[in-house]
């Protein structure tokens, strides 16, 4: 794209290619940021899942009559479930942001490819 931009004579083509280059560079930056956020969110989700599993063990002991289940145990499980749901939602939104940015680039390049200059 960069080479084509340098040899383009039409201002319309140069404008579209400039937009495509800016979007491409932004996409590269966002892709790296997204991968880092996905890694961090995945780590947080794993931690939450481990905490839920531990809390569920207490409830299982209570169900079997082997121990007590307190109101704070129930609140903890509810809070951890809400936290996990929010983390998974952020993970989906983060991935969708990258998909949206990639689709914008595809649209711009498609516009350039189908335009007459």
PDB file of N, CA and C in Angstrom, residues 1-80:
ATOM      1  N   UNK A   1       0.818  -1.183   0.000  1.00  0.00           N
ATOM      2  CA  UNK A   1       0.000   0.000   0.000  1.00  0.00           C
ATOM      3  C   UNK A   1       0.867   1.253   0.000  1.00  0.00           C
ATOM      4  N   UNK A   2       1.932   1.213   0.769  1.00  0.00           N
ATOM      5  CA  UNK A   2       2.783   2.390   0.870  1.00  0.00           C
ATOM      6  C   UNK A   2       3.392   2.748  -0.486  1.00  0.00           C
ATOM      7  N   UNK A   3       3.857   1.737  -1.208  1.00  0.00           N
ATOM      8  CA  UNK A   3       4.427   1.989  -2.536  1.00  0.00           C
ATOM      9  C   UNK A   3       3.371   2.530  -3.483  1.00  0.00           C
ATOM     10  N   UNK A   4       2.188   1.951  -3.433  1.00  0.00           N
ATOM     11  CA  UNK A   4       1.100   2.408  -4.300  1.00  0.00           C
ATOM     12  C   UNK A   4       0.721   3.847  -3.966  1.00  0.00           C
ATOM     13  N   UNK A   5       0.729   4.181  -2.681  1.00  0.00           N
ATOM     14  CA  UNK A   5       0.429   5.547  -2.254  1.00  0.00           C
ATOM     15  C   UNK A   5       1.430   6.515  -2.867  1.00  0.00           C
ATOM     16  N   UNK A   6       2.711   6.147  -2.865  1.00  0.00           N
ATOM     17  CA  UNK A   6       3.755   7.035  -3.376  1.00  0.00           C
ATOM     18  C   UNK A   6       3.648   7.280  -4.877  1.00  0.00           C
ATOM     19  N   UNK A   7       3.096   6.333  -5.629  1.00  0.00           N
ATOM     20  CA  UNK A   7       3.013   6.525  -7.082  1.00  0.00           C
ATOM     21  C   UNK A   7       1.622   6.964  -7.540  1.00  0.00           C
ATOM     22  N   UNK A   8       0.659   7.000  -6.654  1.00  0.00           N
ATOM     23  CA  UNK A   8      -0.708   7.392  -7.031  1.00  0.00           C
ATOM     24  C   UNK A   8      -0.731   8.864  -7.415  1.00  0.00           C
ATOM     25  N   UNK A   9      -1.422   9.160  -8.510  1.00  0.00           N
ATOM     26  CA  UNK A   9      -1.521  10.534  -8.983  1.00  0.00           C
ATOM     27  C   UNK A   9      -2.872  11.155  -8.603  1.00  0.00           C
ATOM     28  N   UNK A  10      -3.884  10.347  -8.483  1.00  0.00           N
ATOM     29  CA  UNK A  10      -5.219  10.839  -8.165  1.00  0.00           C
ATOM     30  C   UNK A  10      -5.316  11.166  -6.672  1.00  0.00           C
ATOM     31  N   UNK A  11      -5.872  12.348  -6.400  1.00  0.00           N
ATOM     32  CA  UNK A  11      -6.014  12.737  -4.995  1.00  0.00           C
ATOM     33  C   UNK A  11      -7.011  11.828  -4.275  1.00  0.00           C
ATOM     34  N   UNK A  12      -8.018  11.342  -4.982  1.00  0.00           N
ATOM     35  CA  UNK A  12      -8.984  10.420  -4.386  1.00  0.00           C
ATOM     36  C   UNK A  12      -8.321   9.111  -3.989  1.00  0.00           C
ATOM     37  N   UNK A  13      -7.490   8.577  -4.891  1.00  0.00           N
ATOM     38  CA  UNK A  13      -6.784   7.333  -4.586  1.00  0.00           C
ATOM     39  C   UNK A  13      -5.815   7.545  -3.432  1.00  0.00           C
ATOM     40  N   UNK A  14      -5.120   8.663  -3.436  1.00  0.00           N
ATOM     41  CA  UNK A  14      -4.177   8.947  -2.356  1.00  0.00           C
ATOM     42  C   UNK A  14      -4.912   9.072  -1.013  1.00  0.00           C
ATOM     43  N   UNK A  15      -6.090   9.666  -1.027  1.00  0.00           N
ATOM     44  CA  UNK A  15      -6.866   9.826   0.212  1.00  0.00           C
ATOM     45  C   UNK A  15      -7.286   8.461   0.756  1.00  0.00           C
ATOM     46  N   UNK A  16      -7.790   7.608  -0.123  1.00  0.00           N
ATOM     47  CA  UNK A  16      -8.213   6.274   0.311  1.00  0.00           C
ATOM     48  C   UNK A  16      -7.017   5.469   0.798  1.00  0.00           C
ATOM     49  N   UNK A  17      -5.906   5.519   0.065  1.00  0.00           N
ATOM     50  CA  UNK A  17      -4.721   4.778   0.491  1.00  0.00           C
ATOM     51  C   UNK A  17      -4.150   5.332   1.803  1.00  0.00           C
ATOM     52  N   UNK A  18      -4.217   6.647   1.973  1.00  0.00           N
ATOM     53  CA  UNK A  18      -3.771   7.244   3.227  1.00  0.00           C
ATOM     54  C   UNK A  18      -4.626   6.730   4.389  1.00  0.00           C
ATOM     55  N   UNK A  19      -5.934   6.685   4.170  1.00  0.00           N
ATOM     56  CA  UNK A  19      -6.831   6.172   5.195  1.00  0.00           C
ATOM     57  C   UNK A  19      -6.537   4.697   5.479  1.00  0.00           C
ATOM     58  N   UNK A  20      -6.266   3.929   4.418  1.00  0.00           N
ATOM     59  CA  UNK A  20      -5.956   2.509   4.585  1.00  0.00           C
ATOM     60  C   UNK A  20      -4.645   2.326   5.352  1.00  0.00           C
ATOM     61  N   UNK A  21      -3.639   3.119   5.036  1.00  0.00           N
ATOM     62  CA  UNK A  21      -2.364   3.027   5.748  1.00  0.00           C
ATOM     63  C   UNK A  21      -2.515   3.395   7.221  1.00  0.00           C
ATOM     64  N   UNK A  22      -3.253   4.453   7.498  1.00  0.00           N
ATOM     65  CA  UNK A  22      -3.475   4.851   8.896  1.00  0.00           C
ATOM     66  C   UNK A  22      -4.229   3.758   9.646  1.00  0.00           C
ATOM     67  N   UNK A  23      -5.236   3.186   9.008  1.00  0.00           N
ATOM     68  CA  UNK A  23      -6.014   2.120   9.640  1.00  0.00           C
ATOM     69  C   UNK A  23      -5.153   0.888   9.864  1.00  0.00           C
ATOM     70  N   UNK A  24      -4.299   0.576   8.900  1.00  0.00           N
ATOM     71  CA  UNK A  24      -3.421  -0.580   9.026  1.00  0.00           C
ATOM     72  C   UNK A  24      -2.453  -0.409  10.193  1.00  0.00           C
ATOM     73  N   UNK A  25      -1.854   0.763  10.300  1.00  0.00           N
ATOM     74  CA  UNK A  25      -0.920   1.026  11.409  1.00  0.00           C
ATOM     75  C   UNK A  25      -1.647   0.995  12.746  1.00  0.00           C
ATOM     76  N   UNK A  26      -2.842   1.572  12.788  1.00  0.00           N
ATOM     77  CA  UNK A  26      -3.647   1.534  14.013  1.00  0.00           C
ATOM     78  C   UNK A  26      -4.012   0.096  14.362  1.00  0.00           C
ATOM     79  N   UNK A  27      -4.329  -0.698  13.349  1.00  0.00           N
ATOM     80  CA  UNK A  27      -4.684  -2.101  13.574  1.00  0.00           C
ATOM     81  C   UNK A  27      -3.504  -2.876  14.146  1.00  0.00           C
ATOM     82  N   UNK A  28      -2.315  -2.639  13.638  1.00  0.00           N
ATOM     83  CA  UNK A  28      -1.137  -3.316  14.174  1.00  0.00           C
ATOM     84  C   UNK A  28      -0.939  -2.977  15.651  1.00  0.00           C
ATOM     85  N   UNK A  29      -1.093  -1.702  15.990  1.00  0.00           N
ATOM     86  CA  UNK A  29      -0.945  -1.272  17.380  1.00  0.00           C
ATOM     87  C   UNK A  29      -2.029  -1.897  18.257  1.00  0.00           C
ATOM     88  N   UNK A  30      -3.257  -1.859  17.780  1.00  0.00           N
ATOM     89  CA  UNK A  30      -4.373  -2.413  18.550  1.00  0.00           C
ATOM     90  C   UNK A  30      -4.260  -3.920  18.700  1.00  0.00           C
ATOM     91  N   UNK A  31      -3.750  -4.583  17.683  1.00  0.00           N
ATOM     92  CA  UNK A  31      -3.611  -6.041  17.755  1.00  0.00           C
ATOM     93  C   UNK A  31      -2.676  -6.420  18.906  1.00  0.00           C
ATOM     94  N   UNK A  32      -1.560  -5.735  19.021  1.00  0.00           N
ATOM     95  CA  UNK A  32      -0.623  -6.018  20.109  1.00  0.00           C
ATOM     96  C   UNK A  32      -1.263  -5.728  21.466  1.00  0.00           C
ATOM     97  N   UNK A  33      -1.943  -4.590  21.578  1.00  0.00           N
ATOM     98  CA  UNK A  33      -2.626  -4.252  22.825  1.00  0.00           C
ATOM     99  C   UNK A  33      -3.699  -5.285  23.159  1.00  0.00           C
ATOM    100  N   UNK A  34      -4.425  -5.718  22.136  1.00  0.00           N
ATOM    101  CA  UNK A  34      -5.494  -6.695  22.344  1.00  0.00           C
ATOM    102  C   UNK A  34      -4.933  -8.014  22.830  1.00  0.00           C
ATOM    103  N   UNK A  35      -3.853  -8.469  22.227  1.00  0.00           N
ATOM    104  CA  UNK A  35      -3.245  -9.730  22.654  1.00  0.00           C
ATOM    105  C   UNK A  35      -2.806  -9.646  24.118  1.00  0.00           C
ATOM    106  N   UNK A  36      -2.257  -8.506  24.510  1.00  0.00           N
ATOM    107  CA  UNK A  36      -1.835  -8.326  25.900  1.00  0.00           C
ATOM    108  C   UNK A  36      -3.037  -8.319  26.842  1.00  0.00           C
ATOM    109  N   UNK A  37      -4.116  -7.624  26.435  1.00  0.00           N
ATOM    110  CA  UNK A  37      -5.322  -7.601  27.276  1.00  0.00           C
ATOM    111  C   UNK A  37      -5.965  -8.972  27.361  1.00  0.00           C
ATOM    112  N   UNK A  38      -5.964  -9.718  26.252  1.00  0.00           N
ATOM    113  CA  UNK A  38      -6.537 -11.068  26.254  1.00  0.00           C
ATOM    114  C   UNK A  38      -5.748 -11.968  27.200  1.00  0.00           C
ATOM    115  N   UNK A  39      -4.435 -11.881  27.164  1.00  0.00           N
ATOM    116  CA  UNK A  39      -3.608 -12.676  28.085  1.00  0.00           C
ATOM    117  C   UNK A  39      -3.924 -12.344  29.536  1.00  0.00           C
ATOM    118  N   UNK A  40      -4.009 -11.046  29.844  1.00  0.00           N
ATOM    119  CA  UNK A  40      -4.286 -10.634  31.210  1.00  0.00           C
ATOM    120  C   UNK A  40      -5.691 -11.068  31.645  1.00  0.00           C
ATOM    121  N   UNK A  41      -6.674 -10.863  30.790  1.00  0.00           N
ATOM    122  CA  UNK A  41      -8.039 -11.283  31.133  1.00  0.00           C
ATOM    123  C   UNK A  41      -8.134 -12.796  31.283  1.00  0.00           C
ATOM    124  N   UNK A  42      -7.435 -13.531  30.450  1.00  0.00           N
ATOM    125  CA  UNK A  42      -7.438 -14.995  30.561  1.00  0.00           C
ATOM    126  C   UNK A  42      -6.837 -15.436  31.893  1.00  0.00           C
ATOM    127  N   UNK A  43      -5.785 -14.761  32.315  1.00  0.00           N
ATOM    128  CA  UNK A  43      -5.168 -15.067  33.609  1.00  0.00           C
ATOM    129  C   UNK A  43      -6.144 -14.762  34.745  1.00  0.00           C
ATOM    130  N   UNK A  44      -6.821 -13.631  34.662  1.00  0.00           N
ATOM    131  CA  UNK A  44      -7.797 -13.268  35.685  1.00  0.00           C
ATOM    132  C   UNK A  44      -8.951 -14.269  35.736  1.00  0.00           C
ATOM    133  N   UNK A  45      -9.393 -14.721  34.570  1.00  0.00           N
ATOM    134  CA  UNK A  45     -10.484 -15.697  34.503  1.00  0.00           C
ATOM    135  C   UNK A  45     -10.049 -17.006  35.150  1.00  0.00           C
ATOM    136  N   UNK A  46      -8.841 -17.447  34.868  1.00  0.00           N
ATOM    137  CA  UNK A  46      -8.343 -18.689  35.481  1.00  0.00           C
ATOM    138  C   UNK A  46      -8.291 -18.566  37.003  1.00  0.00           C
ATOM    139  N   UNK A  47      -7.855 -17.408  37.488  1.00  0.00           N
ATOM    140  CA  UNK A  47      -7.807 -17.184  38.935  1.00  0.00           C
ATOM    141  C   UNK A  47      -9.215 -17.234  39.529  1.00  0.00           C
ATOM    142  N   UNK A  48     -10.157 -16.573  38.884  1.00  0.00           N
ATOM    143  CA  UNK A  48     -11.543 -16.590  39.366  1.00  0.00           C
ATOM    144  C   UNK A  48     -12.118 -18.000  39.354  1.00  0.00           C
ATOM    145  N   UNK A  49     -11.827 -18.752  38.305  1.00  0.00           N
ATOM    146  CA  UNK A  49     -12.334 -20.125  38.225  1.00  0.00           C
ATOM    147  C   UNK A  49     -11.763 -20.992  39.353  1.00  0.00           C
ATOM    148  N   UNK A  50     -10.482 -20.794  39.671  1.00  0.00           N
ATOM    149  CA  UNK A  50      -9.879 -21.546  40.791  1.00  0.00           C
ATOM    150  C   UNK A  50     -10.533 -21.157  42.120  1.00  0.00           C
ATOM    151  N   UNK A  51     -10.779 -19.866  42.308  1.00  0.00           N
ATOM    152  CA  UNK A  51     -11.420 -19.410  43.543  1.00  0.00           C
ATOM    153  C   UNK A  51     -12.839 -19.970  43.666  1.00  0.00           C
ATOM    154  N   UNK A  52     -13.562 -20.016  42.550  1.00  0.00           N
ATOM    155  CA  UNK A  52     -14.915 -20.575  42.559  1.00  0.00           C
ATOM    156  C   UNK A  52     -14.868 -22.058  42.890  1.00  0.00           C
ATOM    157  N   UNK A  53     -13.915 -22.761  42.321  1.00  0.00           N
ATOM    158  CA  UNK A  53     -13.792 -24.194  42.593  1.00  0.00           C
ATOM    159  C   UNK A  53     -13.535 -24.441  44.078  1.00  0.00           C
ATOM    160  N   UNK A  54     -12.671 -23.622  44.678  1.00  0.00           N
ATOM    161  CA  UNK A  54     -12.405 -23.764  46.112  1.00  0.00           C
ATOM    162  C   UNK A  54     -13.653 -23.469  46.947  1.00  0.00           C
ATOM    163  N   UNK A  55     -14.372 -22.427  46.576  1.00  0.00           N
ATOM    164  CA  UNK A  55     -15.598 -22.090  47.313  1.00  0.00           C
ATOM    165  C   UNK A  55     -16.653 -23.177  47.138  1.00  0.00           C
ATOM    166  N   UNK A  56     -16.725 -23.751  45.946  1.00  0.00           N
ATOM    167  CA  UNK A  56     -17.689 -24.828  45.700  1.00  0.00           C
ATOM    168  C   UNK A  56     -17.361 -26.075  46.517  1.00  0.00           C
ATOM    169  N   UNK A  57     -16.096 -26.296  46.816  1.00  0.00           N
ATOM    170  CA  UNK A  57     -15.728 -27.436  47.663  1.00  0.00           C
ATOM    171  C   UNK A  57     -16.341 -27.289  49.055  1.00  0.00           C
ATOM    172  N   UNK A  58     -16.342 -26.052  49.578  1.00  0.00           N
ATOM    173  CA  UNK A  58     -16.981 -25.820  50.882  1.00  0.00           C
ATOM    174  C   UNK A  58     -18.468 -26.128  50.825  1.00  0.00           C
ATOM    175  N   UNK A  59     -19.116 -25.711  49.739  1.00  0.00           N
ATOM    176  CA  UNK A  59     -20.549 -25.968  49.590  1.00  0.00           C
ATOM    177  C   UNK A  59     -20.790 -27.471  49.466  1.00  0.00           C
ATOM    178  N   UNK A  60     -19.945 -28.171  48.720  1.00  0.00           N
ATOM    179  CA  UNK A  60     -20.082 -29.623  48.586  1.00  0.00           C
ATOM    180  C   UNK A  60     -19.962 -30.312  49.945  1.00  0.00           C
ATOM    181  N   UNK A  61     -19.034 -29.859  50.776  1.00  0.00           N
ATOM    182  CA  UNK A  61     -18.897 -30.422  52.129  1.00  0.00           C
ATOM    183  C   UNK A  61     -20.179 -30.194  52.928  1.00  0.00           C
ATOM    184  N   UNK A  62     -20.756 -28.994  52.769  1.00  0.00           N
ATOM    185  CA  UNK A  62     -21.993 -28.673  53.483  1.00  0.00           C
ATOM    186  C   UNK A  62     -23.135 -29.557  52.999  1.00  0.00           C
ATOM    187  N   UNK A  63     -23.236 -29.738  51.670  1.00  0.00           N
ATOM    188  CA  UNK A  63     -24.308 -30.568  51.100  1.00  0.00           C
ATOM    189  C   UNK A  63     -24.198 -31.995  51.626  1.00  0.00           C
ATOM    190  N   UNK A  64     -23.009 -32.487  51.783  1.00  0.00           N
ATOM    191  CA  UNK A  64     -22.804 -33.856  52.294  1.00  0.00           C
ATOM    192  C   UNK A  64     -22.880 -33.931  53.821  1.00  0.00           C
ATOM    193  N   UNK A  65     -23.085 -32.809  54.459  1.00  0.00           N
ATOM    194  CA  UNK A  65     -23.177 -32.786  55.907  1.00  0.00           C
ATOM    195  C   UNK A  65     -21.834 -32.862  56.600  1.00  0.00           C
ATOM    196  N   UNK A  66     -20.770 -32.560  55.874  1.00  0.00           N
ATOM    197  CA  UNK A  66     -19.429 -32.671  56.441  1.00  0.00           C
ATOM    198  C   UNK A  66     -18.902 -31.354  57.003  1.00  0.00           C
ATOM    199  N   UNK A  67     -19.625 -30.292  56.810  1.00  0.00           N
ATOM    200  CA  UNK A  67     -19.146 -28.999  57.295  1.00  0.00           C
ATOM    201  C   UNK A  67     -20.247 -27.973  57.213  1.00  0.00           C
ATOM    202  N   UNK A  68     -19.935 -26.779  57.620  1.00  0.00           N
ATOM    203  CA  UNK A  68     -20.910 -25.694  57.621  1.00  0.00           C
ATOM    204  C   UNK A  68     -20.711 -24.806  56.399  1.00  0.00           C
ATOM    205  N   UNK A  69     -21.817 -24.291  55.906  1.00  0.00           N
ATOM    206  CA  UNK A  69     -21.778 -23.314  54.807  1.00  0.00           C
ATOM    207  C   UNK A  69     -22.384 -22.032  55.365  1.00  0.00           C
ATOM    208  N   UNK A  70     -21.582 -20.997  55.402  1.00  0.00           N
ATOM    209  CA  UNK A  70     -22.039 -19.746  55.997  1.00  0.00           C
ATOM    210  C   UNK A  70     -22.613 -18.825  54.929  1.00  0.00           C
ATOM    211  N   UNK A  71     -23.263 -17.801  55.399  1.00  0.00           N
ATOM    212  CA  UNK A  71     -23.813 -16.796  54.494  1.00  0.00           C
ATOM    213  C   UNK A  71     -22.687 -16.112  53.719  1.00  0.00           C
ATOM    214  N   UNK A  72     -21.546 -15.955  54.348  1.00  0.00           N
ATOM    215  CA  UNK A  72     -20.413 -15.324  53.663  1.00  0.00           C
ATOM    216  C   UNK A  72     -19.887 -16.215  52.540  1.00  0.00           C
ATOM    217  N   UNK A  73     -19.985 -17.557  52.699  1.00  0.00           N
ATOM    218  CA  UNK A  73     -19.589 -18.468  51.615  1.00  0.00           C
ATOM    219  C   UNK A  73     -20.480 -18.267  50.396  1.00  0.00           C
ATOM    220  N   UNK A  74     -21.778 -18.123  50.646  1.00  0.00           N
ATOM    221  CA  UNK A  74     -22.732 -17.912  49.551  1.00  0.00           C
ATOM    222  C   UNK A  74     -22.472 -16.570  48.883  1.00  0.00           C
ATOM    223  N   UNK A  75     -22.231 -15.522  49.669  1.00  0.00           N
ATOM    224  CA  UNK A  75     -21.920 -14.202  49.100  1.00  0.00           C
ATOM    225  C   UNK A  75     -20.638 -14.256  48.282  1.00  0.00           C
ATOM    226  N   UNK A  76     -19.642 -14.989  48.774  1.00  0.00           N
ATOM    227  CA  UNK A  76     -18.373 -15.110  48.060  1.00  0.00           C
ATOM    228  C   UNK A  76     -18.585 -15.783  46.703  1.00  0.00           C
ATOM    229  N   UNK A  77     -19.341 -16.864  46.683  1.00  0.00           N
ATOM    230  CA  UNK A  77     -19.586 -17.568  45.416  1.00  0.00           C
ATOM    231  C   UNK A  77     -20.351 -16.665  44.442  1.00  0.00           C
ATOM    232  N   UNK A  78     -21.332 -15.949  44.953  1.00  0.00           N
ATOM    233  CA  UNK A  78     -22.100 -15.023  44.105  1.00  0.00           C
ATOM    234  C   UNK A  78     -21.197 -13.929  43.549  1.00  0.00           C
ATOM    235  N   UNK A  79     -20.375 -13.345  44.415  1.00  0.00           N
ATOM    236  CA  UNK A  79     -19.460 -12.291  43.981  1.00  0.00           C
ATOM    237  C   UNK A  79     -18.466 -12.814  42.935  1.00  0.00           C
ATOM    238  N   UNK A  80     -17.915 -14.006  43.185  1.00  0.00           N
ATOM    239  CA  UNK A  80     -16.961 -14.583  42.237  1.00  0.00           C
ATOM    240  C   UNK A  80     -17.633 -14.891  40.903  1.00  0.00           C
TER     241      UNK A  80
END
